[in-house]
Coordinates of C-alpha atoms and ligand atoms in Angstrom, one line a residue:
M1 CA -11.2 7.0 21.1
T2 CA -8.7 9.9 20.9
E3 CA -6.3 8.7 18.3
K4 CA -7.2 9.3 14.7
I5 CA -8.5 6.1 13.3
R6 CA -7.2 4.9 9.9
V7 CA -8.3 1.5 8.7
R8 CA -8.3 -0.2 5.4
Y9 CA -10.0 -2.9 3.3
A10 CA -7.3 -4.6 1.2
P11 CA -8.9 -6.7 -1.3
S12 CA -6.9 -9.1 -3.5
P13 CA -8.4 -8.8 -7.0
T14 CA -9.0 -12.5 -7.4
G15 CA -12.7 -12.5 -8.3
H16 CA -15.9 -11.0 -7.1
L17 CA -16.8 -9.5 -3.9
H18 CA -17.5 -12.3 -1.5
I19 CA -19.9 -11.9 1.5
G20 CA -16.9 -12.4 3.9
N21 CA -14.9 -9.7 2.2
A22 CA -17.8 -7.4 2.1
R23 CA -18.1 -7.8 5.8
T24 CA -14.6 -6.9 6.4
A25 CA -15.0 -3.7 4.2
I26 CA -18.2 -2.9 5.9
F27 CA -16.8 -3.1 9.4
N28 CA -13.8 -1.2 8.7
W29 CA -15.9 1.4 7.0
L30 CA -18.2 1.6 10.1
F31 CA -15.2 1.8 12.4
A32 CA -13.8 4.7 10.4
R33 CA -17.1 6.4 10.0
H34 CA -18.2 6.1 13.7
Y35 CA -14.9 7.7 14.9
N36 CA -14.5 10.2 12.1
G37 CA -11.5 8.5 10.9
Q38 CA -10.3 7.5 7.6
F39 CA -11.2 4.5 5.4
V40 CA -8.7 3.3 2.8
I41 CA -8.6 1.0 -0.1
R42 CA -5.5 -0.9 -0.8
I43 CA -5.2 -3.5 -3.7
E44 CA -3.2 -6.6 -2.6
D45 CA -2.3 -7.9 -6.1
T46 CA 1.1 -9.4 -5.6
D47 CA 0.0 -12.9 -6.2
L48 CA 0.1 -12.3 -10.0
A49 CA -1.1 -15.9 -10.9
R50 CA -4.3 -15.2 -9.0
N51 CA -5.2 -11.8 -10.0
V52 CA -8.1 -11.9 -12.6
A53 CA -8.8 -9.4 -15.2
G54 CA -11.6 -6.8 -14.1
G55 CA -11.3 -8.3 -10.4
E56 CA -10.3 -5.0 -8.8
K57 CA -13.1 -3.1 -10.7
S58 CA -15.8 -5.6 -9.8
Q59 CA -14.8 -5.3 -6.2
L60 CA -14.9 -1.7 -6.0
D61 CA -18.1 -1.5 -7.9
N62 CA -19.8 -3.9 -5.7
L63 CA -18.5 -1.9 -2.5
Q64 CA -20.0 1.3 -4.1
W65 CA -23.2 -0.5 -4.8
L66 CA -23.3 -1.4 -1.0
G67 CA -22.9 2.1 -0.1
V68 CA -19.4 1.9 1.0
D69 CA -17.1 4.9 0.1
W70 CA -13.4 5.5 0.7
D71 CA -11.4 8.4 1.7
E72 CA -8.2 7.2 -0.1
G73 CA -7.7 4.4 -2.7
P74 CA -6.2 3.9 -6.3
D75 CA -8.7 6.3 -7.6
K76 CA -8.3 8.8 -4.7
P77 CA -4.5 8.9 -3.9
D78 CA -3.2 10.9 -1.2
P79 CA 0.4 11.7 -2.1
K80 CA 1.7 11.0 1.3
Y81 CA 0.6 7.4 1.1
A82 CA 0.4 6.5 -2.8
P83 CA 0.4 4.2 -4.7
Y84 CA -2.4 1.9 -3.3
R85 CA -1.7 -0.9 -5.5
Q86 CA 1.0 -3.5 -4.1
T87 CA 2.4 -4.1 -7.6
E88 CA 2.9 -0.4 -8.1
R89 CA 4.6 0.0 -4.7
A90 CA 6.7 -3.1 -5.6
K91 CA 7.9 -1.4 -8.7
E92 CA 8.9 1.8 -6.6
G93 CA 11.1 -0.6 -4.6
I94 CA 9.1 0.0 -1.4
Y95 CA 9.3 -3.6 -0.2
Q96 CA 12.8 -4.1 -1.6
R97 CA 14.2 -1.6 0.9
Y98 CA 13.0 -3.5 3.9
I99 CA 13.9 -6.8 2.5
D100 CA 17.5 -5.5 2.1
E101 CA 17.3 -4.1 5.5
L102 CA 16.3 -7.5 7.0
L103 CA 19.0 -9.3 4.9
A104 CA 21.6 -6.9 6.0
Q105 CA 20.7 -7.6 9.6
G106 CA 20.7 -11.4 9.2
K107 CA 16.9 -11.4 10.1
A108 CA 16.3 -12.9 6.7
Y109 CA 18.2 -15.0 4.3
K110 CA 18.4 -16.1 0.7
S111 CA 17.0 -19.5 0.4
Y112 CA 17.7 -21.6 -2.8
K113 CA 15.9 -24.8 -1.9
T114 CA 14.3 -26.2 -5.1
E115 CA 10.4 -27.1 -5.2
A116 CA 11.6 -30.7 -5.5
T117 CA 13.5 -30.7 -2.3
L118 CA 10.8 -28.8 -0.5
K119 CA 8.2 -31.4 -1.6
A120 CA 10.5 -34.3 -0.6
E121 CA 10.9 -32.7 2.8
R122 CA 7.2 -32.3 3.2
E123 CA 6.5 -35.9 2.3
A124 CA 9.0 -37.2 4.8
Q125 CA 7.6 -35.0 7.5
A126 CA 4.0 -36.3 6.6
A127 CA 5.4 -39.9 6.7
A128 CA 6.8 -39.2 10.2
H129 CA 3.5 -37.8 11.3
Q130 CA 5.1 -34.4 11.9
A131 CA 3.4 -31.1 11.2
P132 CA 4.9 -29.5 7.7
H133 CA 7.7 -27.3 8.6
Y134 CA 10.5 -25.7 6.7
V135 CA 14.0 -26.9 7.7
Y136 CA 16.7 -24.4 7.8
E137 CA 19.2 -25.3 5.2
Y138 CA 22.2 -23.3 6.7
A139 CA 22.0 -24.9 10.3
G140 CA 25.5 -25.0 11.9
M141 CA 27.2 -23.4 9.1
S142 CA 29.4 -20.1 9.6
A143 CA 28.5 -17.0 7.8
E144 CA 31.4 -17.8 5.4
Q145 CA 30.1 -21.3 4.5
I146 CA 26.5 -19.8 4.1
K147 CA 28.0 -17.4 1.7
E148 CA 29.9 -19.9 -0.4
A149 CA 26.6 -22.3 -0.5
Q150 CA 24.6 -19.5 -1.8
A151 CA 27.2 -18.5 -4.4
K152 CA 27.3 -22.1 -5.6
D153 CA 23.5 -22.3 -6.0
E154 CA 23.5 -18.7 -7.5
A155 CA 26.0 -19.9 -10.1
A156 CA 24.0 -23.1 -10.9
G157 CA 21.3 -20.5 -12.0
L158 CA 19.0 -21.3 -9.0
K159 CA 16.7 -18.4 -8.2
P160 CA 16.4 -17.8 -4.5
V161 CA 13.4 -16.6 -2.4
V162 CA 13.9 -14.7 0.8
R163 CA 12.9 -16.2 4.1
F164 CA 12.4 -14.6 7.3
R165 CA 14.4 -16.2 10.2
V166 CA 11.7 -17.0 12.8
P167 CA 12.8 -16.4 16.4
E168 CA 12.8 -19.6 18.2
D169 CA 10.1 -20.3 20.9
H170 CA 8.8 -16.9 21.0
D171 CA 5.2 -16.2 22.0
Y172 CA 3.5 -13.7 19.9
Q173 CA 0.7 -12.3 21.8
W174 CA -1.9 -9.5 21.0
Q175 CA -5.2 -8.3 22.5
D176 CA -7.5 -9.0 19.7
L177 CA -10.5 -6.5 19.4
V178 CA -12.9 -9.5 18.9
K179 CA -11.2 -12.5 20.6
G180 CA -9.5 -11.0 23.5
E181 CA -6.0 -12.3 24.3
V182 CA -4.5 -14.5 21.7
K183 CA -1.2 -16.1 22.0
I184 CA 0.6 -18.2 19.2
N185 CA 4.2 -19.6 19.8
S186 CA 6.7 -19.1 16.9
K187 CA 7.0 -23.1 16.9
E188 CA 3.5 -23.2 15.2
I189 CA 4.5 -21.1 12.4
G190 CA 6.0 -23.9 10.2
G191 CA 9.5 -22.5 10.1
D192 CA 11.2 -19.7 8.3
W193 CA 8.7 -18.2 5.8
V194 CA 9.0 -16.6 2.6
I195 CA 8.8 -12.9 2.5
Q196 CA 9.9 -12.4 -1.0
K197 CA 9.1 -14.9 -3.8
A198 CA 11.6 -15.8 -6.7
D199 CA 9.7 -13.4 -9.0
G200 CA 10.8 -10.6 -6.7
M201 CA 7.3 -10.0 -5.4
P202 CA 6.8 -9.8 -1.5
T203 CA 4.5 -12.3 0.0
Y204 CA 1.2 -11.0 1.5
N205 CA 2.4 -11.4 5.2
F206 CA 5.3 -9.2 4.4
A207 CA 3.9 -6.5 2.2
V208 CA 0.7 -6.1 4.6
V209 CA 3.1 -5.0 7.4
I210 CA 5.0 -2.8 5.3
D211 CA 2.0 -1.1 3.9
D212 CA -0.1 -1.0 7.1
H213 CA 2.9 0.8 8.8
L214 CA 3.6 3.1 6.0
M215 CA 0.0 4.0 5.5
D216 CA -0.4 4.8 9.2
I217 CA -3.0 2.1 9.6
T218 CA -4.2 2.1 13.4
H219 CA -6.6 -0.8 13.4
V220 CA -6.8 -4.1 11.2
L221 CA -10.2 -5.8 11.4
R222 CA -10.4 -8.9 9.2
G223 CA -11.7 -12.4 9.1
D224 CA -10.9 -15.1 11.5
D225 CA -9.1 -16.9 8.8
H226 CA -6.2 -14.4 9.3
V227 CA -5.5 -15.3 12.9
S228 CA -2.6 -17.6 11.8
N229 CA -1.0 -14.8 9.8
T230 CA -0.9 -12.4 12.6
P231 CA 2.1 -13.8 14.4
K232 CA 4.0 -13.7 11.2
Q233 CA 3.1 -10.1 10.7
L234 CA 4.0 -9.3 14.3
M235 CA 7.4 -10.7 13.9
I236 CA 8.1 -8.3 11.0
Y237 CA 6.9 -5.4 13.0
D238 CA 9.4 -6.4 15.8
A239 CA 12.2 -7.0 13.3
L240 CA 11.8 -3.5 11.8
G241 CA 11.3 -2.0 15.2
W242 CA 7.7 -0.8 14.5
T243 CA 4.5 -0.7 16.5
A244 CA 1.9 -3.0 15.3
P245 CA -1.7 -1.7 14.8
K246 CA -4.4 -3.1 16.9
F247 CA -6.0 -6.4 15.4
G248 CA -9.5 -7.8 15.5
H249 CA -10.4 -11.1 13.9
M250 CA -14.1 -11.2 13.2
A251 CA -15.9 -14.5 13.8
L252 CA -16.0 -17.2 11.2
I253 CA -19.0 -17.2 8.9
I254 CA -20.7 -20.5 8.8
K255 CA -23.7 -21.9 7.0
A256 CA -26.9 -21.8 9.1
E257 CA -28.0 -25.1 8.0
T258 CA -24.9 -27.3 8.2
G259 CA -22.8 -25.3 10.8
K260 CA -20.0 -25.7 8.2
K261 CA -17.6 -22.9 7.2
L262 CA -18.9 -20.8 4.3
S263 CA -16.8 -22.0 1.3
K264 CA -16.3 -20.1 -2.0
R265 CA -16.4 -23.3 -3.7
D266 CA -20.0 -24.3 -2.4
E267 CA -21.9 -23.6 -5.4
D268 CA -25.3 -24.4 -3.5
T269 CA -25.0 -21.2 -1.5
L270 CA -25.0 -17.7 -3.1
Q271 CA -22.3 -15.8 -1.5
F272 CA -21.1 -13.1 -3.9
I273 CA -22.7 -9.8 -3.5
E274 CA -23.0 -9.7 -7.4
Q275 CA -25.3 -12.7 -7.3
Y276 CA -27.9 -11.0 -4.9
R277 CA -27.5 -7.9 -6.8
E278 CA -28.6 -9.8 -10.1
L279 CA -31.5 -11.3 -8.3
G280 CA -32.8 -7.9 -7.2
Y281 CA -31.6 -7.7 -3.6
L282 CA -31.4 -4.1 -2.2
P283 CA -28.1 -2.8 -1.3
E284 CA -29.4 -1.4 2.0
A285 CA -30.7 -5.1 2.7
M286 CA -27.3 -6.6 2.0
F287 CA -25.6 -4.0 4.2
N288 CA -28.1 -4.7 6.8
F289 CA -27.7 -8.4 6.7
I290 CA -24.0 -8.2 6.6
G291 CA -23.6 -5.7 9.2
L292 CA -25.3 -8.3 11.5
L293 CA -22.8 -11.1 10.7
G294 CA -20.6 -11.4 13.9
W295 CA -21.8 -8.2 15.4
S296 CA -24.9 -6.9 17.0
P297 CA -26.1 -3.8 18.8
V298 CA -27.9 -3.7 22.1
G299 CA -31.7 -4.8 21.7
E300 CA -33.7 -6.9 19.6
K301 CA -34.1 -4.6 16.5
E302 CA -32.7 -6.1 13.3
I303 CA -33.5 -3.6 10.6
F304 CA -31.0 -0.6 10.5
D305 CA -29.9 1.7 7.8
R306 CA -26.2 2.8 7.3
K307 CA -26.6 5.8 9.2
Q308 CA -27.9 3.9 12.2
F309 CA -25.1 1.3 11.8
I310 CA -22.6 4.2 12.1
E311 CA -24.2 5.6 15.1
L312 CA -24.5 2.2 16.9
F313 CA -21.1 0.9 15.9
D314 CA -19.2 -0.2 19.0
E315 CA -16.0 -2.4 18.5
K316 CA -16.9 -4.1 21.8
R317 CA -20.0 -5.6 20.4
F318 CA -18.5 -8.2 18.0
T319 CA -19.4 -11.8 18.9
K320 CA -16.8 -14.5 19.5
A321 CA -19.3 -17.3 18.4
N322 CA -19.4 -18.2 14.8
A323 CA -21.5 -15.9 12.7
K324 CA -24.5 -17.8 10.9
F325 CA -25.1 -17.2 7.3
D326 CA -28.7 -17.6 7.1
A327 CA -30.2 -17.1 3.6
K328 CA -33.9 -17.1 4.9
K329 CA -32.9 -14.1 7.2
L330 CA -31.4 -12.3 4.5
A331 CA -34.5 -13.0 2.4
W332 CA -36.6 -11.6 5.3
I333 CA -34.5 -8.5 5.7
N334 CA -34.6 -7.8 1.9
N335 CA -38.5 -8.3 2.1
Q336 CA -38.5 -5.7 5.0
W337 CA -36.5 -3.3 2.9
M338 CA -38.6 -3.7 -0.2
R339 CA -41.6 -2.9 1.5
S340 CA -40.3 0.2 3.2
E341 CA -38.7 1.4 0.2
K342 CA -41.4 0.4 -2.3
D343 CA -41.4 3.8 -4.2
K344 CA -37.7 3.6 -4.7
V345 CA -37.8 -0.1 -5.8
M346 CA -40.7 0.3 -8.1
P347 CA -38.7 1.1 -11.2
Q348 CA -36.4 -1.9 -10.6
L349 CA -39.6 -4.2 -10.2
I350 CA -41.2 -2.9 -13.4
G351 CA -37.8 -3.3 -15.1
E352 CA -38.0 -7.0 -14.2
L353 CA -41.4 -7.2 -16.2
V354 CA -39.4 -5.6 -19.1
K355 CA -36.5 -7.9 -18.6
A356 CA -38.9 -10.9 -18.7
G357 CA -40.4 -9.7 -22.0
L358 CA -43.8 -9.1 -20.6
V359 CA -43.9 -5.3 -21.5
S360 CA -41.8 -3.1 -23.7
Q361 CA -39.5 -0.6 -22.1
K362 CA -41.5 2.3 -23.7
E363 CA -44.8 0.9 -22.5
A364 CA -43.4 0.5 -19.0
E365 CA -42.3 4.2 -19.0
E366 CA -45.5 5.5 -20.3
K367 CA -47.7 3.4 -18.0
A368 CA -45.6 3.2 -15.0
D369 CA -48.5 3.7 -12.7
H370 CA -50.5 0.9 -14.2
F371 CA -47.5 -1.6 -13.9
A372 CA -46.8 -0.4 -10.4
K373 CA -50.3 -1.4 -9.5
I374 CA -49.9 -4.7 -11.4
V375 CA -46.8 -5.4 -9.1
E376 CA -48.6 -4.5 -6.0
V377 CA -51.5 -6.8 -6.8
A378 CA -49.3 -9.5 -8.0
G379 CA -47.8 -9.9 -4.5
V380 CA -44.9 -7.7 -4.1
D381 CA -45.1 -7.8 -0.4
G382 CA -44.5 -11.5 -0.4
I383 CA -41.2 -11.8 -2.3
K384 CA -37.7 -11.8 -1.4
A385 CA -36.0 -10.4 -4.4
T386 CA -37.4 -8.2 -7.2
S387 CA -36.6 -11.0 -9.8
E388 CA -39.5 -13.0 -8.3
I389 CA -42.1 -10.6 -9.5
A390 CA -42.1 -11.4 -13.2
P391 CA -43.2 -15.1 -12.7
L392 CA -45.9 -14.0 -10.2
A393 CA -47.4 -11.3 -12.3
K394 CA -47.1 -13.2 -15.8
Y395 CA -50.6 -14.9 -15.3
P396 CA -53.2 -13.4 -15.4
F397 CA -51.8 -9.9 -15.9
F398 CA -50.1 -10.5 -19.2
Q399 CA -51.2 -14.1 -20.3
L400 CA -54.1 -16.1 -19.6
H401 CA -53.6 -19.9 -19.2
P402 CA -56.3 -22.1 -21.0
I403 CA -59.0 -23.2 -18.6
S404 CA -58.5 -26.8 -17.6
G405 CA -61.2 -29.4 -18.5
Q406 CA -61.6 -30.3 -14.8
D407 CA -62.1 -26.7 -13.7
K408 CA -64.7 -26.1 -16.5
E409 CA -66.5 -29.3 -15.6
K410 CA -66.6 -28.6 -11.9
W411 CA -67.2 -24.9 -11.8
L412 CA -68.6 -23.6 -15.1
D413 CA -70.8 -26.5 -16.3
T414 CA -72.9 -26.9 -13.4
D415 CA -76.3 -25.2 -12.7
D416 CA -74.8 -22.9 -10.0
G417 CA -71.9 -22.1 -12.1
Q418 CA -74.2 -21.0 -15.1
K419 CA -76.3 -18.8 -12.7
V420 CA -73.2 -17.1 -11.2
I421 CA -71.7 -16.4 -14.6
A422 CA -74.9 -14.9 -16.2
A423 CA -75.6 -12.8 -13.1
F424 CA -71.9 -11.5 -12.9
K425 CA -71.8 -11.0 -16.6
E426 CA -74.8 -8.8 -16.6
Q427 CA -73.8 -6.9 -13.5
I428 CA -70.2 -6.1 -14.4
E429 CA -71.2 -4.9 -17.8
K430 CA -73.4 -2.3 -16.0
L431 CA -70.7 -1.1 -13.6
P432 CA -69.4 2.2 -15.0
E433 CA -66.0 2.4 -16.1
N434 CA -65.2 5.3 -13.6
D435 CA -66.5 3.1 -10.8
F436 CA -64.6 0.1 -11.7
T437 CA -62.8 -0.1 -8.4
A438 CA -61.8 -3.1 -6.2
E439 CA -64.4 -1.9 -3.7
A440 CA -67.2 -1.5 -6.2
I441 CA -66.4 -5.0 -7.6
M442 CA -66.4 -6.6 -4.3
K443 CA -69.7 -5.1 -3.5
L444 CA -71.2 -6.3 -6.6
I445 CA -70.0 -9.8 -5.9
R446 CA -71.4 -9.5 -2.3
T447 CA -74.9 -8.7 -3.9
L448 CA -74.7 -11.6 -6.2
Q449 CA -74.0 -13.8 -3.2
A450 CA -77.1 -12.5 -1.4
D451 CA -79.4 -12.7 -4.5
L452 CA -78.3 -16.2 -5.7
S453 CA -77.6 -17.6 -2.2
I454 CA -74.3 -19.0 -3.4
K455 CA -71.3 -18.3 -1.5
G456 CA -67.6 -19.4 -1.0
R457 CA -66.0 -21.3 -4.0
P458 CA -69.0 -22.1 -5.9
L459 CA -69.5 -18.3 -6.1
W460 CA -66.0 -17.2 -6.6
N461 CA -64.5 -20.0 -8.8
P462 CA -66.7 -19.4 -11.8
I463 CA -66.1 -15.6 -11.6
R464 CA -62.4 -16.3 -11.3
L465 CA -62.4 -18.7 -14.3
I466 CA -64.2 -16.6 -16.8
T467 CA -62.0 -13.5 -16.0
T468 CA -58.5 -14.9 -15.2
H469 CA -58.8 -18.7 -16.2
E470 CA -57.5 -19.7 -12.8
V471 CA -59.3 -20.7 -9.5
Q472 CA -56.4 -19.4 -7.5
G473 CA -54.6 -16.0 -7.6
P474 CA -54.2 -12.6 -6.0
N475 CA -57.4 -10.7 -4.6
L476 CA -59.7 -11.0 -7.5
P477 CA -61.6 -7.7 -7.3
E478 CA -58.1 -6.1 -7.3
I479 CA -56.9 -7.9 -10.3
L480 CA -60.2 -6.7 -12.3
A481 CA -59.9 -3.2 -11.0
V482 CA -56.1 -2.9 -12.0
M483 CA -56.7 -4.5 -15.4
G484 CA -60.0 -2.4 -16.1
K485 CA -63.3 -3.0 -17.6
S486 CA -62.6 -3.7 -21.0
W487 CA -59.8 -6.3 -20.3
T488 CA -62.5 -7.9 -17.9
L489 CA -65.3 -8.1 -20.4
N490 CA -62.8 -9.2 -23.2
N491 CA -61.6 -12.1 -21.1
I492 CA -65.3 -13.0 -20.3
K493 CA -66.3 -12.8 -24.1
K494 CA -63.3 -14.9 -25.1
T495 CA -64.2 -17.4 -22.3
I496 CA -67.9 -17.9 -22.7
G497 CA -68.7 -15.9 -25.8
Ligands
LIG501 N1 -5.7 -9.1 0.8 C1 -6.0 -9.8 2.0 C2 -7.3 -10.7 1.7 O1 -7.8 -10.6 0.7 C3 -6.2 -8.9 3.2 C4 -6.2 -9.5 4.6 C5 -5.9 -8.4 5.6 O2 -6.8 -7.6 5.8 O3 -4.9 -8.2 6.2 O4 -7.7 -11.5 2.5

C-alpha cells in the first residue's frame, strides 16, 4: 500500500468495551501498525442520552489493557485534527458549517413533523404492510410554500430537525474490503433521514462523515451491523463533493453454540473485556482470541502475539462467513498463554490466593516461591483463568476437610490400612528435612509397596487420607514436598494421634 494509512476506532461511550468493539479497535490498530500508518481514537458522544459516566475512560482503559495504543485521541491531540470528542467538535460549530451548506444547497431541509405524527405514519405503514419510511412533508410545494409552512411551525414553537433529502432510486455501491462489491439502493434507506437532531446535535451517520473526512481517514473497518449505514454516509460524501474512504465490514459475531448473533443483552455469555479481565484472563490471550474473530492467517497455527499479528496482518484475509464466538476456544487460548507466560502470571495467581483470603498480602510477598509451588501443584496447567486457582488450592494446601466416615471405615480401619499407616509414619519421620522432595517421598512409598505387598488404592488412599484428608487430589508426593515435613507430620498427628 503506497498511501499513508489513517484509521480510527470511534467508540460511543455508552458502556464497557464489548468484544465486538474491541475487535474493531484491534483490526484498525493492526491495519495501522502493519502499514506504518496512524491509529486515531475519536469519541462519538453525540447521543447524549446514551452516554454513561466513565464510559470513555473505561473503554480506553480496557483498550490499553489489551495492548492497543493510539497515535491520536482526546489525550493525544494533533492540533491539525483536534478536538477528538464529537460534542466538543459540535461546540466548535464544525458540523453546523456543513449542515448550513447542505441547507443552502437544498440538499437538506428543516422538518417540523412531531413525534406524534411520525408515530401515526409508522403505524399506518405497518398496517399497510409497508416498510417504515419517512414521508416527505413538502411534496409538490413550491419553495415559497415550504418557507411559509416552516415559518408557521416555527412560530408555533416547534423545534425542527434537519433531514437529508435522499436522492431517488440511486444505487450506492462500494468495493468492501471484506464483503466485496456491495450495492444498496436509496429506496432501501427509509426516506429522508435526520442529520441534525432537535437539540442541535448531529446524528451519527452525519458526524461520522464530517469527521472521517476532516481527519483524513483512509479506511473504515467496522462491524457488519454498520453496512446499512454506509449508503447514508456515501450520500453525504457525494453531497459535499468529497471522496469516501474505503470501507470494510467485518463478519457478524455469532455464538458458537446457538449460531445466533452475539447480543449485548444476553447475560449468559460474558462478552465485555472487563468481565474476562476480572476472571483473570490474560490480555495477550484476549487479543489473540479476538484477532481470530473473522480473520485468519495462512496455516493452522492459532497462538500469536501482537507482534506476530502485526506482521501477518493482511486485509485480504478477513472471512466473509460469520465469526464464531466460542468461549471454549477462548479458554483454551488463555490456558496456552498462561502456560507459556507462567512467570509473568505468577504474581496474579498468588494475588488470587490473597483475594480469596487464603493468605495475607505480606505472607504472599515474603514466601512467593512457596506459593508459586502450591499454585503449580494445585493444577495451574489445567485452568482457564487465574481466578480458578484459589478454589483448587484451598484444600488441602490451606485447609483440610474432615475425613469422611466412609473413607475412614474403608481405608483407615482395615488391617491393610493400619499396616500402611504405621509403616508410612515410621518412614516419613525418618526422611530428613533436606531430602523431603517429591522424588524421595515417591521412592519411600514404592519401598512400602514392595515391603508390604500392598499397591494401588489400598496403599495410596490411607496415606492420602492421613496427610491431606482426601482420597483424591493433585500428585501426593508433590503436595507433601511443597508443604514440607512438619506440615505432613502435623497432619498425621492430628489425624491418627
Ligand atoms: N460510534 C460508532 C459505534 O460505536 C462507530 C461506528 C463506525 O466505526 O463508524 O459503533
